[in-house]
């Protein structure tokens, strides 16, 4: 059987993209990084993908008159590449129905909090400012809402009184980099259902 083809969507640094590539290279994730989709031409993740030989679709949303138009183009590129799963990894846009409908149940996201707590932007800052003692990471299916889809996996990070915001961020990232590849592996091997 051919390997599951992943399209990773990212807008920034791409540390989760790196973790996925590492897991593929070390054999713990049996998939192909078939495409990187990025809406920020200057993002670091684009350089990383080029360096790794991951095909890219990089676009500037400002060049399109409406979201439906760039999403229709993305769908075309995904279908051309025969993508099985869309892996959102720091893609800073809500997915609209043009993209959601053809891939519903095949789009997942990682969020740096224990959803439903702290959805949306700067979840780490929100948790830190709220003074919670436990936060963590959530992998979930994507629906039309903001971080509202069905939860697939979570892992916790304990916050002690001495921890700075940066230390919390780095603890969260370490958990993300293990949880995301492991959850993707379970999904593609049929271990989790939508
Ligand atoms: C991660 O914290 C992820 O949970 C959130 O965006 C961040 C992306 O970081 N959705 P990176 O670009 O993968 O380093």
PDB file of C-alpha atoms and ligand atoms in Angstrom:
ATOM      1  CA  UNK A   1       0.000   0.000   0.000  1.00  0.00           C
ATOM      2  CA  UNK A   2       1.285   3.474  -0.792  1.00  0.00           C
ATOM      3  CA  UNK A   3       2.138   5.829   2.041  1.00  0.00           C
ATOM      4  CA  UNK A   4      -0.384   8.430   3.226  1.00  0.00           C
ATOM      5  CA  UNK A   5       0.336  11.754   1.582  1.00  0.00           C
ATOM      6  CA  UNK A   6       0.376  14.685   3.959  1.00  0.00           C
ATOM      7  CA  UNK A   7       0.034  18.363   3.110  1.00  0.00           C
ATOM      8  CA  UNK A   8       1.394  20.452   5.975  1.00  0.00           C
ATOM      9  CA  UNK A   9      -0.056  23.974   6.187  1.00  0.00           C
ATOM     10  CA  UNK A  10       2.059  26.516   8.062  1.00  0.00           C
ATOM     11  CA  UNK A  11       2.560  30.278   8.265  1.00  0.00           C
ATOM     12  CA  UNK A  12       5.651  30.698  10.440  1.00  0.00           C
ATOM     13  CA  UNK A  13       8.674  28.998  11.915  1.00  0.00           C
ATOM     14  CA  UNK A  14       7.637  25.448  11.199  1.00  0.00           C
ATOM     15  CA  UNK A  15       8.945  23.627  14.260  1.00  0.00           C
ATOM     16  CA  UNK A  16       5.993  21.213  13.981  1.00  0.00           C
ATOM     17  CA  UNK A  17       6.769  20.738  10.294  1.00  0.00           C
ATOM     18  CA  UNK A  18      10.339  19.851  11.393  1.00  0.00           C
ATOM     19  CA  UNK A  19       9.015  17.364  13.948  1.00  0.00           C
ATOM     20  CA  UNK A  20       6.890  15.680  11.275  1.00  0.00           C
ATOM     21  CA  UNK A  21       9.857  15.458   8.892  1.00  0.00           C
ATOM     22  CA  UNK A  22      12.065  14.054  11.682  1.00  0.00           C
ATOM     23  CA  UNK A  23       9.449  11.420  12.516  1.00  0.00           C
ATOM     24  CA  UNK A  24       9.201  10.412   8.847  1.00  0.00           C
ATOM     25  CA  UNK A  25      12.990  10.225   8.585  1.00  0.00           C
ATOM     26  CA  UNK A  26      13.383   8.148  11.729  1.00  0.00           C
ATOM     27  CA  UNK A  27      10.634   5.759  10.682  1.00  0.00           C
ATOM     28  CA  UNK A  28       8.103   6.494  13.465  1.00  0.00           C
ATOM     29  CA  UNK A  29       5.722   8.167  11.009  1.00  0.00           C
ATOM     30  CA  UNK A  30       4.952   6.114   7.941  1.00  0.00           C
ATOM     31  CA  UNK A  31       3.851   8.912   5.614  1.00  0.00           C
ATOM     32  CA  UNK A  32       5.051  11.172   2.867  1.00  0.00           C
ATOM     33  CA  UNK A  33       5.407  14.939   3.332  1.00  0.00           C
ATOM     34  CA  UNK A  34       3.971  15.517  -0.114  1.00  0.00           C
ATOM     35  CA  UNK A  35       3.333  19.259   0.102  1.00  0.00           C
ATOM     36  CA  UNK A  36       3.881  22.356   2.210  1.00  0.00           C
ATOM     37  CA  UNK A  37       1.203  25.022   1.835  1.00  0.00           C
ATOM     38  CA  UNK A  38       2.146  28.471   3.128  1.00  0.00           C
ATOM     39  CA  UNK A  39       0.353  31.824   2.978  1.00  0.00           C
ATOM     40  CA  UNK A  40       3.453  33.852   3.954  1.00  0.00           C
ATOM     41  CA  UNK A  41       6.098  33.881   1.199  1.00  0.00           C
ATOM     42  CA  UNK A  42       8.805  35.073   3.651  1.00  0.00           C
ATOM     43  CA  UNK A  43       8.100  32.442   6.335  1.00  0.00           C
ATOM     44  CA  UNK A  44      10.994  30.375   7.639  1.00  0.00           C
ATOM     45  CA  UNK A  45       9.077  27.148   7.023  1.00  0.00           C
ATOM     46  CA  UNK A  46       9.287  27.777   3.256  1.00  0.00           C
ATOM     47  CA  UNK A  47      13.111  27.735   3.344  1.00  0.00           C
ATOM     48  CA  UNK A  48      12.997  24.575   5.434  1.00  0.00           C
ATOM     49  CA  UNK A  49      10.699  22.835   2.954  1.00  0.00           C
ATOM     50  CA  UNK A  50      12.904  23.801   0.040  1.00  0.00           C
ATOM     51  CA  UNK A  51      15.955  22.526   1.898  1.00  0.00           C
ATOM     52  CA  UNK A  52      14.190  19.203   2.599  1.00  0.00           C
ATOM     53  CA  UNK A  53      12.840  18.811  -0.902  1.00  0.00           C
ATOM     54  CA  UNK A  54       9.184  19.028   0.182  1.00  0.00           C
ATOM     55  CA  UNK A  55       7.149  20.427  -2.752  1.00  0.00           C
ATOM     56  CA  UNK A  56       5.629  23.793  -1.830  1.00  0.00           C
ATOM     57  CA  UNK A  57       2.584  25.840  -2.704  1.00  0.00           C
ATOM     58  CA  UNK A  58       3.300  29.338  -1.424  1.00  0.00           C
ATOM     59  CA  UNK A  59       0.789  32.078  -2.059  1.00  0.00           C
ATOM     60  CA  UNK A  60       0.052  35.635  -1.048  1.00  0.00           C
ATOM     61  CA  UNK A  61      -3.616  36.017  -0.075  1.00  0.00           C
ATOM     62  CA  UNK A  62      -3.474  39.683  -1.122  1.00  0.00           C
ATOM     63  CA  UNK A  63      -3.110  38.551  -4.730  1.00  0.00           C
ATOM     64  CA  UNK A  64      -6.612  37.031  -4.614  1.00  0.00           C
ATOM     65  CA  UNK A  65      -9.871  38.979  -4.566  1.00  0.00           C
ATOM     66  CA  UNK A  66     -11.506  36.587  -2.092  1.00  0.00           C
ATOM     67  CA  UNK A  67     -10.733  33.679   0.223  1.00  0.00           C
ATOM     68  CA  UNK A  68     -12.806  31.290  -1.928  1.00  0.00           C
ATOM     69  CA  UNK A  69     -10.449  31.969  -4.823  1.00  0.00           C
ATOM     70  CA  UNK A  70      -7.214  31.059  -3.070  1.00  0.00           C
ATOM     71  CA  UNK A  71      -8.890  28.132  -1.358  1.00  0.00           C
ATOM     72  CA  UNK A  72     -10.131  26.864  -4.743  1.00  0.00           C
ATOM     73  CA  UNK A  73      -6.545  27.056  -6.009  1.00  0.00           C
ATOM     74  CA  UNK A  74      -5.314  25.171  -2.919  1.00  0.00           C
ATOM     75  CA  UNK A  75      -7.911  22.442  -3.513  1.00  0.00           C
ATOM     76  CA  UNK A  76      -6.678  22.109  -7.099  1.00  0.00           C
ATOM     77  CA  UNK A  77      -3.063  21.761  -5.927  1.00  0.00           C
ATOM     78  CA  UNK A  78      -4.038  19.253  -3.201  1.00  0.00           C
ATOM     79  CA  UNK A  79      -6.017  17.124  -5.634  1.00  0.00           C
ATOM     80  CA  UNK A  80      -3.210  17.238  -8.170  1.00  0.00           C
ATOM     81  CA  UNK A  81      -0.796  15.990  -5.481  1.00  0.00           C
ATOM     82  CA  UNK A  82      -3.344  13.319  -4.367  1.00  0.00           C
ATOM     83  CA  UNK A  83      -3.187  14.509  -0.760  1.00  0.00           C
ATOM     84  CA  UNK A  84      -4.829  12.268   1.852  1.00  0.00           C
ATOM     85  CA  UNK A  85      -4.508  14.428   4.992  1.00  0.00           C
ATOM     86  CA  UNK A  86      -4.211  18.153   5.661  1.00  0.00           C
ATOM     87  CA  UNK A  87      -2.056  18.835   8.700  1.00  0.00           C
ATOM     88  CA  UNK A  88      -2.411  22.376  10.022  1.00  0.00           C
ATOM     89  CA  UNK A  89       0.749  23.347  11.893  1.00  0.00           C
ATOM     90  CA  UNK A  90       0.657  27.021  12.745  1.00  0.00           C
ATOM     91  CA  UNK A  91      -1.448  27.987   9.705  1.00  0.00           C
ATOM     92  CA  UNK A  92      -2.873  31.298  10.860  1.00  0.00           C
ATOM     93  CA  UNK A  93      -6.165  31.252   8.948  1.00  0.00           C
ATOM     94  CA  UNK A  94      -9.605  29.812   9.469  1.00  0.00           C
ATOM     95  CA  UNK A  95     -10.407  27.165   6.878  1.00  0.00           C
ATOM     96  CA  UNK A  96     -13.368  28.208   4.716  1.00  0.00           C
ATOM     97  CA  UNK A  97     -15.979  25.937   3.216  1.00  0.00           C
ATOM     98  CA  UNK A  98     -14.304  25.803  -0.214  1.00  0.00           C
ATOM     99  CA  UNK A  99     -11.443  23.850   1.358  1.00  0.00           C
ATOM    100  CA  UNK A 100     -13.349  22.230   4.205  1.00  0.00           C
ATOM    101  CA  UNK A 101     -16.016  20.494   2.138  1.00  0.00           C
ATOM    102  CA  UNK A 102     -13.791  18.350  -0.102  1.00  0.00           C
ATOM    103  CA  UNK A 103     -11.495  17.402   2.822  1.00  0.00           C
ATOM    104  CA  UNK A 104     -13.886  17.244   5.788  1.00  0.00           C
ATOM    105  CA  UNK A 105     -12.698  14.635   8.330  1.00  0.00           C
ATOM    106  CA  UNK A 106      -9.225  14.770   6.797  1.00  0.00           C
ATOM    107  CA  UNK A 107      -8.053  18.098   8.236  1.00  0.00           C
ATOM    108  CA  UNK A 108      -6.440  18.257  11.659  1.00  0.00           C
ATOM    109  CA  UNK A 109      -4.893  21.036  13.714  1.00  0.00           C
ATOM    110  CA  UNK A 110      -2.608  21.356  16.704  1.00  0.00           C
ATOM    111  CA  UNK A 111      -3.381  23.984  19.320  1.00  0.00           C
ATOM    112  CA  UNK A 112      -1.181  24.978  22.270  1.00  0.00           C
ATOM    113  CA  UNK A 113      -3.750  24.640  25.074  1.00  0.00           C
ATOM    114  CA  UNK A 114      -6.115  22.079  26.516  1.00  0.00           C
ATOM    115  CA  UNK A 115      -9.156  22.952  24.422  1.00  0.00           C
ATOM    116  CA  UNK A 116     -11.864  24.058  24.948  1.00  0.00           C
ATOM    117  CA  UNK A 117      -9.782  26.322  27.230  1.00  0.00           C
ATOM    118  CA  UNK A 118      -7.956  29.199  25.543  1.00  0.00           C
ATOM    119  CA  UNK A 119      -8.964  28.913  21.870  1.00  0.00           C
ATOM    120  CA  UNK A 120      -7.749  31.429  19.292  1.00  0.00           C
ATOM    121  CA  UNK A 121      -4.623  33.549  19.202  1.00  0.00           C
ATOM    122  CA  UNK A 122      -1.837  33.439  21.795  1.00  0.00           C
ATOM    123  CA  UNK A 123      -3.201  30.481  23.727  1.00  0.00           C
ATOM    124  CA  UNK A 124       0.070  30.208  25.645  1.00  0.00           C
ATOM    125  CA  UNK A 125      -0.109  33.852  26.757  1.00  0.00           C
ATOM    126  CA  UNK A 126      -3.774  33.431  27.666  1.00  0.00           C
ATOM    127  CA  UNK A 127      -2.989  30.418  29.870  1.00  0.00           C
ATOM    128  CA  UNK A 128       0.020  32.125  31.432  1.00  0.00           C
ATOM    129  CA  UNK A 129      -1.922  35.305  32.216  1.00  0.00           C
ATOM    130  CA  UNK A 130      -4.810  33.308  33.669  1.00  0.00           C
ATOM    131  CA  UNK A 131      -2.393  31.686  36.107  1.00  0.00           C
ATOM    132  CA  UNK A 132      -3.599  28.144  35.417  1.00  0.00           C
ATOM    133  CA  UNK A 133      -1.415  25.389  36.847  1.00  0.00           C
ATOM    134  CA  UNK A 134      -2.089  22.907  34.072  1.00  0.00           C
ATOM    135  CA  UNK A 135      -2.163  23.576  30.358  1.00  0.00           C
ATOM    136  CA  UNK A 136      -1.094  21.506  27.380  1.00  0.00           C
ATOM    137  CA  UNK A 137      -1.628  20.643  23.755  1.00  0.00           C
ATOM    138  CA  UNK A 138      -4.651  19.511  21.728  1.00  0.00           C
ATOM    139  CA  UNK A 139      -4.852  17.816  18.343  1.00  0.00           C
ATOM    140  CA  UNK A 140      -8.335  18.130  16.859  1.00  0.00           C
ATOM    141  CA  UNK A 141     -10.326  17.778  13.661  1.00  0.00           C
ATOM    142  CA  UNK A 142     -10.982  21.048  11.902  1.00  0.00           C
ATOM    143  CA  UNK A 143     -14.483  22.372  11.391  1.00  0.00           C
ATOM    144  CA  UNK A 144     -15.701  25.826  10.409  1.00  0.00           C
ATOM    145  CA  UNK A 145     -15.135  27.283  13.893  1.00  0.00           C
ATOM    146  CA  UNK A 146     -12.048  28.564  15.650  1.00  0.00           C
ATOM    147  CA  UNK A 147     -10.429  25.547  17.390  1.00  0.00           C
ATOM    148  CA  UNK A 148     -13.834  23.908  17.890  1.00  0.00           C
ATOM    149  CA  UNK A 149     -13.567  20.565  16.062  1.00  0.00           C
ATOM    150  CA  UNK A 150     -13.694  17.148  17.719  1.00  0.00           C
ATOM    151  CA  UNK A 151     -10.709  16.477  19.978  1.00  0.00           C
ATOM    152  CA  UNK A 152      -8.445  13.612  18.923  1.00  0.00           C
ATOM    153  CA  UNK A 153      -5.590  13.748  21.453  1.00  0.00           C
ATOM    154  CA  UNK A 154      -4.334  15.891  24.313  1.00  0.00           C
ATOM    155  CA  UNK A 155      -1.281  16.003  26.539  1.00  0.00           C
ATOM    156  CA  UNK A 156      -0.633  18.096  29.616  1.00  0.00           C
ATOM    157  CA  UNK A 157       2.049  20.549  30.686  1.00  0.00           C
ATOM    158  CA  UNK A 158       2.258  21.510  34.364  1.00  0.00           C
ATOM    159  CA  UNK A 159       2.998  25.157  35.129  1.00  0.00           C
ATOM    160  CA  UNK A 160       4.934  25.863  38.303  1.00  0.00           C
ATOM    161  CA  UNK A 161       5.163  29.242  40.011  1.00  0.00           C
ATOM    162  CA  UNK A 162       8.710  29.924  38.827  1.00  0.00           C
ATOM    163  CA  UNK A 163       7.992  29.275  35.164  1.00  0.00           C
ATOM    164  CA  UNK A 164       8.316  32.208  32.744  1.00  0.00           C
ATOM    165  CA  UNK A 165       6.130  32.610  29.684  1.00  0.00           C
ATOM    166  CA  UNK A 166       9.056  31.580  27.459  1.00  0.00           C
ATOM    167  CA  UNK A 167       9.657  28.459  29.517  1.00  0.00           C
ATOM    168  CA  UNK A 168       5.984  27.570  29.206  1.00  0.00           C
ATOM    169  CA  UNK A 169       6.191  28.056  25.443  1.00  0.00           C
ATOM    170  CA  UNK A 170       9.196  25.805  25.161  1.00  0.00           C
ATOM    171  CA  UNK A 171       7.581  23.114  27.364  1.00  0.00           C
ATOM    172  CA  UNK A 172       4.449  23.242  25.180  1.00  0.00           C
ATOM    173  CA  UNK A 173       6.499  22.974  21.998  1.00  0.00           C
ATOM    174  CA  UNK A 174       8.368  19.933  23.265  1.00  0.00           C
ATOM    175  CA  UNK A 175       5.041  18.218  23.906  1.00  0.00           C
ATOM    176  CA  UNK A 176       3.688  19.282  20.495  1.00  0.00           C
ATOM    177  CA  UNK A 177       6.663  17.819  18.694  1.00  0.00           C
ATOM    178  CA  UNK A 178       5.984  14.374  20.167  1.00  0.00           C
ATOM    179  CA  UNK A 179       2.187  14.421  20.225  1.00  0.00           C
ATOM    180  CA  UNK A 180       1.590  15.590  16.654  1.00  0.00           C
ATOM    181  CA  UNK A 181       3.631  12.975  14.737  1.00  0.00           C
ATOM    182  CA  UNK A 182       2.381  10.208  17.064  1.00  0.00           C
ATOM    183  CA  UNK A 183      -1.264  11.243  16.579  1.00  0.00           C
ATOM    184  CA  UNK A 184      -0.868  11.501  12.803  1.00  0.00           C
ATOM    185  CA  UNK A 185       0.610   8.000  12.767  1.00  0.00           C
ATOM    186  CA  UNK A 186      -2.422   6.649  14.678  1.00  0.00           C
ATOM    187  CA  UNK A 187      -4.833   8.407  12.350  1.00  0.00           C
ATOM    188  CA  UNK A 188      -3.272   7.219   9.124  1.00  0.00           C
ATOM    189  CA  UNK A 189      -3.052   3.683  10.377  1.00  0.00           C
ATOM    190  CA  UNK A 190      -6.762   3.792  11.234  1.00  0.00           C
ATOM    191  CA  UNK A 191      -6.303   3.948  15.009  1.00  0.00           C
ATOM    192  CA  UNK A 192      -8.547   6.981  15.548  1.00  0.00           C
ATOM    193  CA  UNK A 193     -11.879   7.693  13.912  1.00  0.00           C
ATOM    194  CA  UNK A 194     -13.672  10.934  13.122  1.00  0.00           C
TER     195      UNK A 194
HETATM  196  C1  LIG B   1       2.238  25.893  17.463  1.00  0.00           C
HETATM  197  O1  LIG B   1       2.352  26.263  18.813  1.00  0.00           O
HETATM  198  C2  LIG B   1       0.858  25.352  17.182  1.00  0.00           C
HETATM  199  O2  LIG B   1       0.271  24.760  18.287  1.00  0.00           O
HETATM  200  C3  LIG B   1       0.084  26.602  16.809  1.00  0.00           C
HETATM  201  O3  LIG B   1       1.004  27.393  16.106  1.00  0.00           O
HETATM  202  C4  LIG B   1       2.325  27.110  16.543  1.00  0.00           C
HETATM  203  C5  LIG B   1       3.162  26.837  15.315  1.00  0.00           C
HETATM  204  O4  LIG B   1       4.522  26.745  15.621  1.00  0.00           O
HETATM  205  N1  LIG B   1      -1.108  26.262  16.071  1.00  0.00           N
HETATM  206  P1  LIG B   1       5.548  26.202  14.544  1.00  0.00           P
HETATM  207  O5  LIG B   1       5.480  27.130  13.328  1.00  0.00           O
HETATM  208  O6  LIG B   1       5.190  24.795  14.211  1.00  0.00           O
HETATM  209  O7  LIG B   1       6.895  26.321  15.218  1.00  0.00           O
END
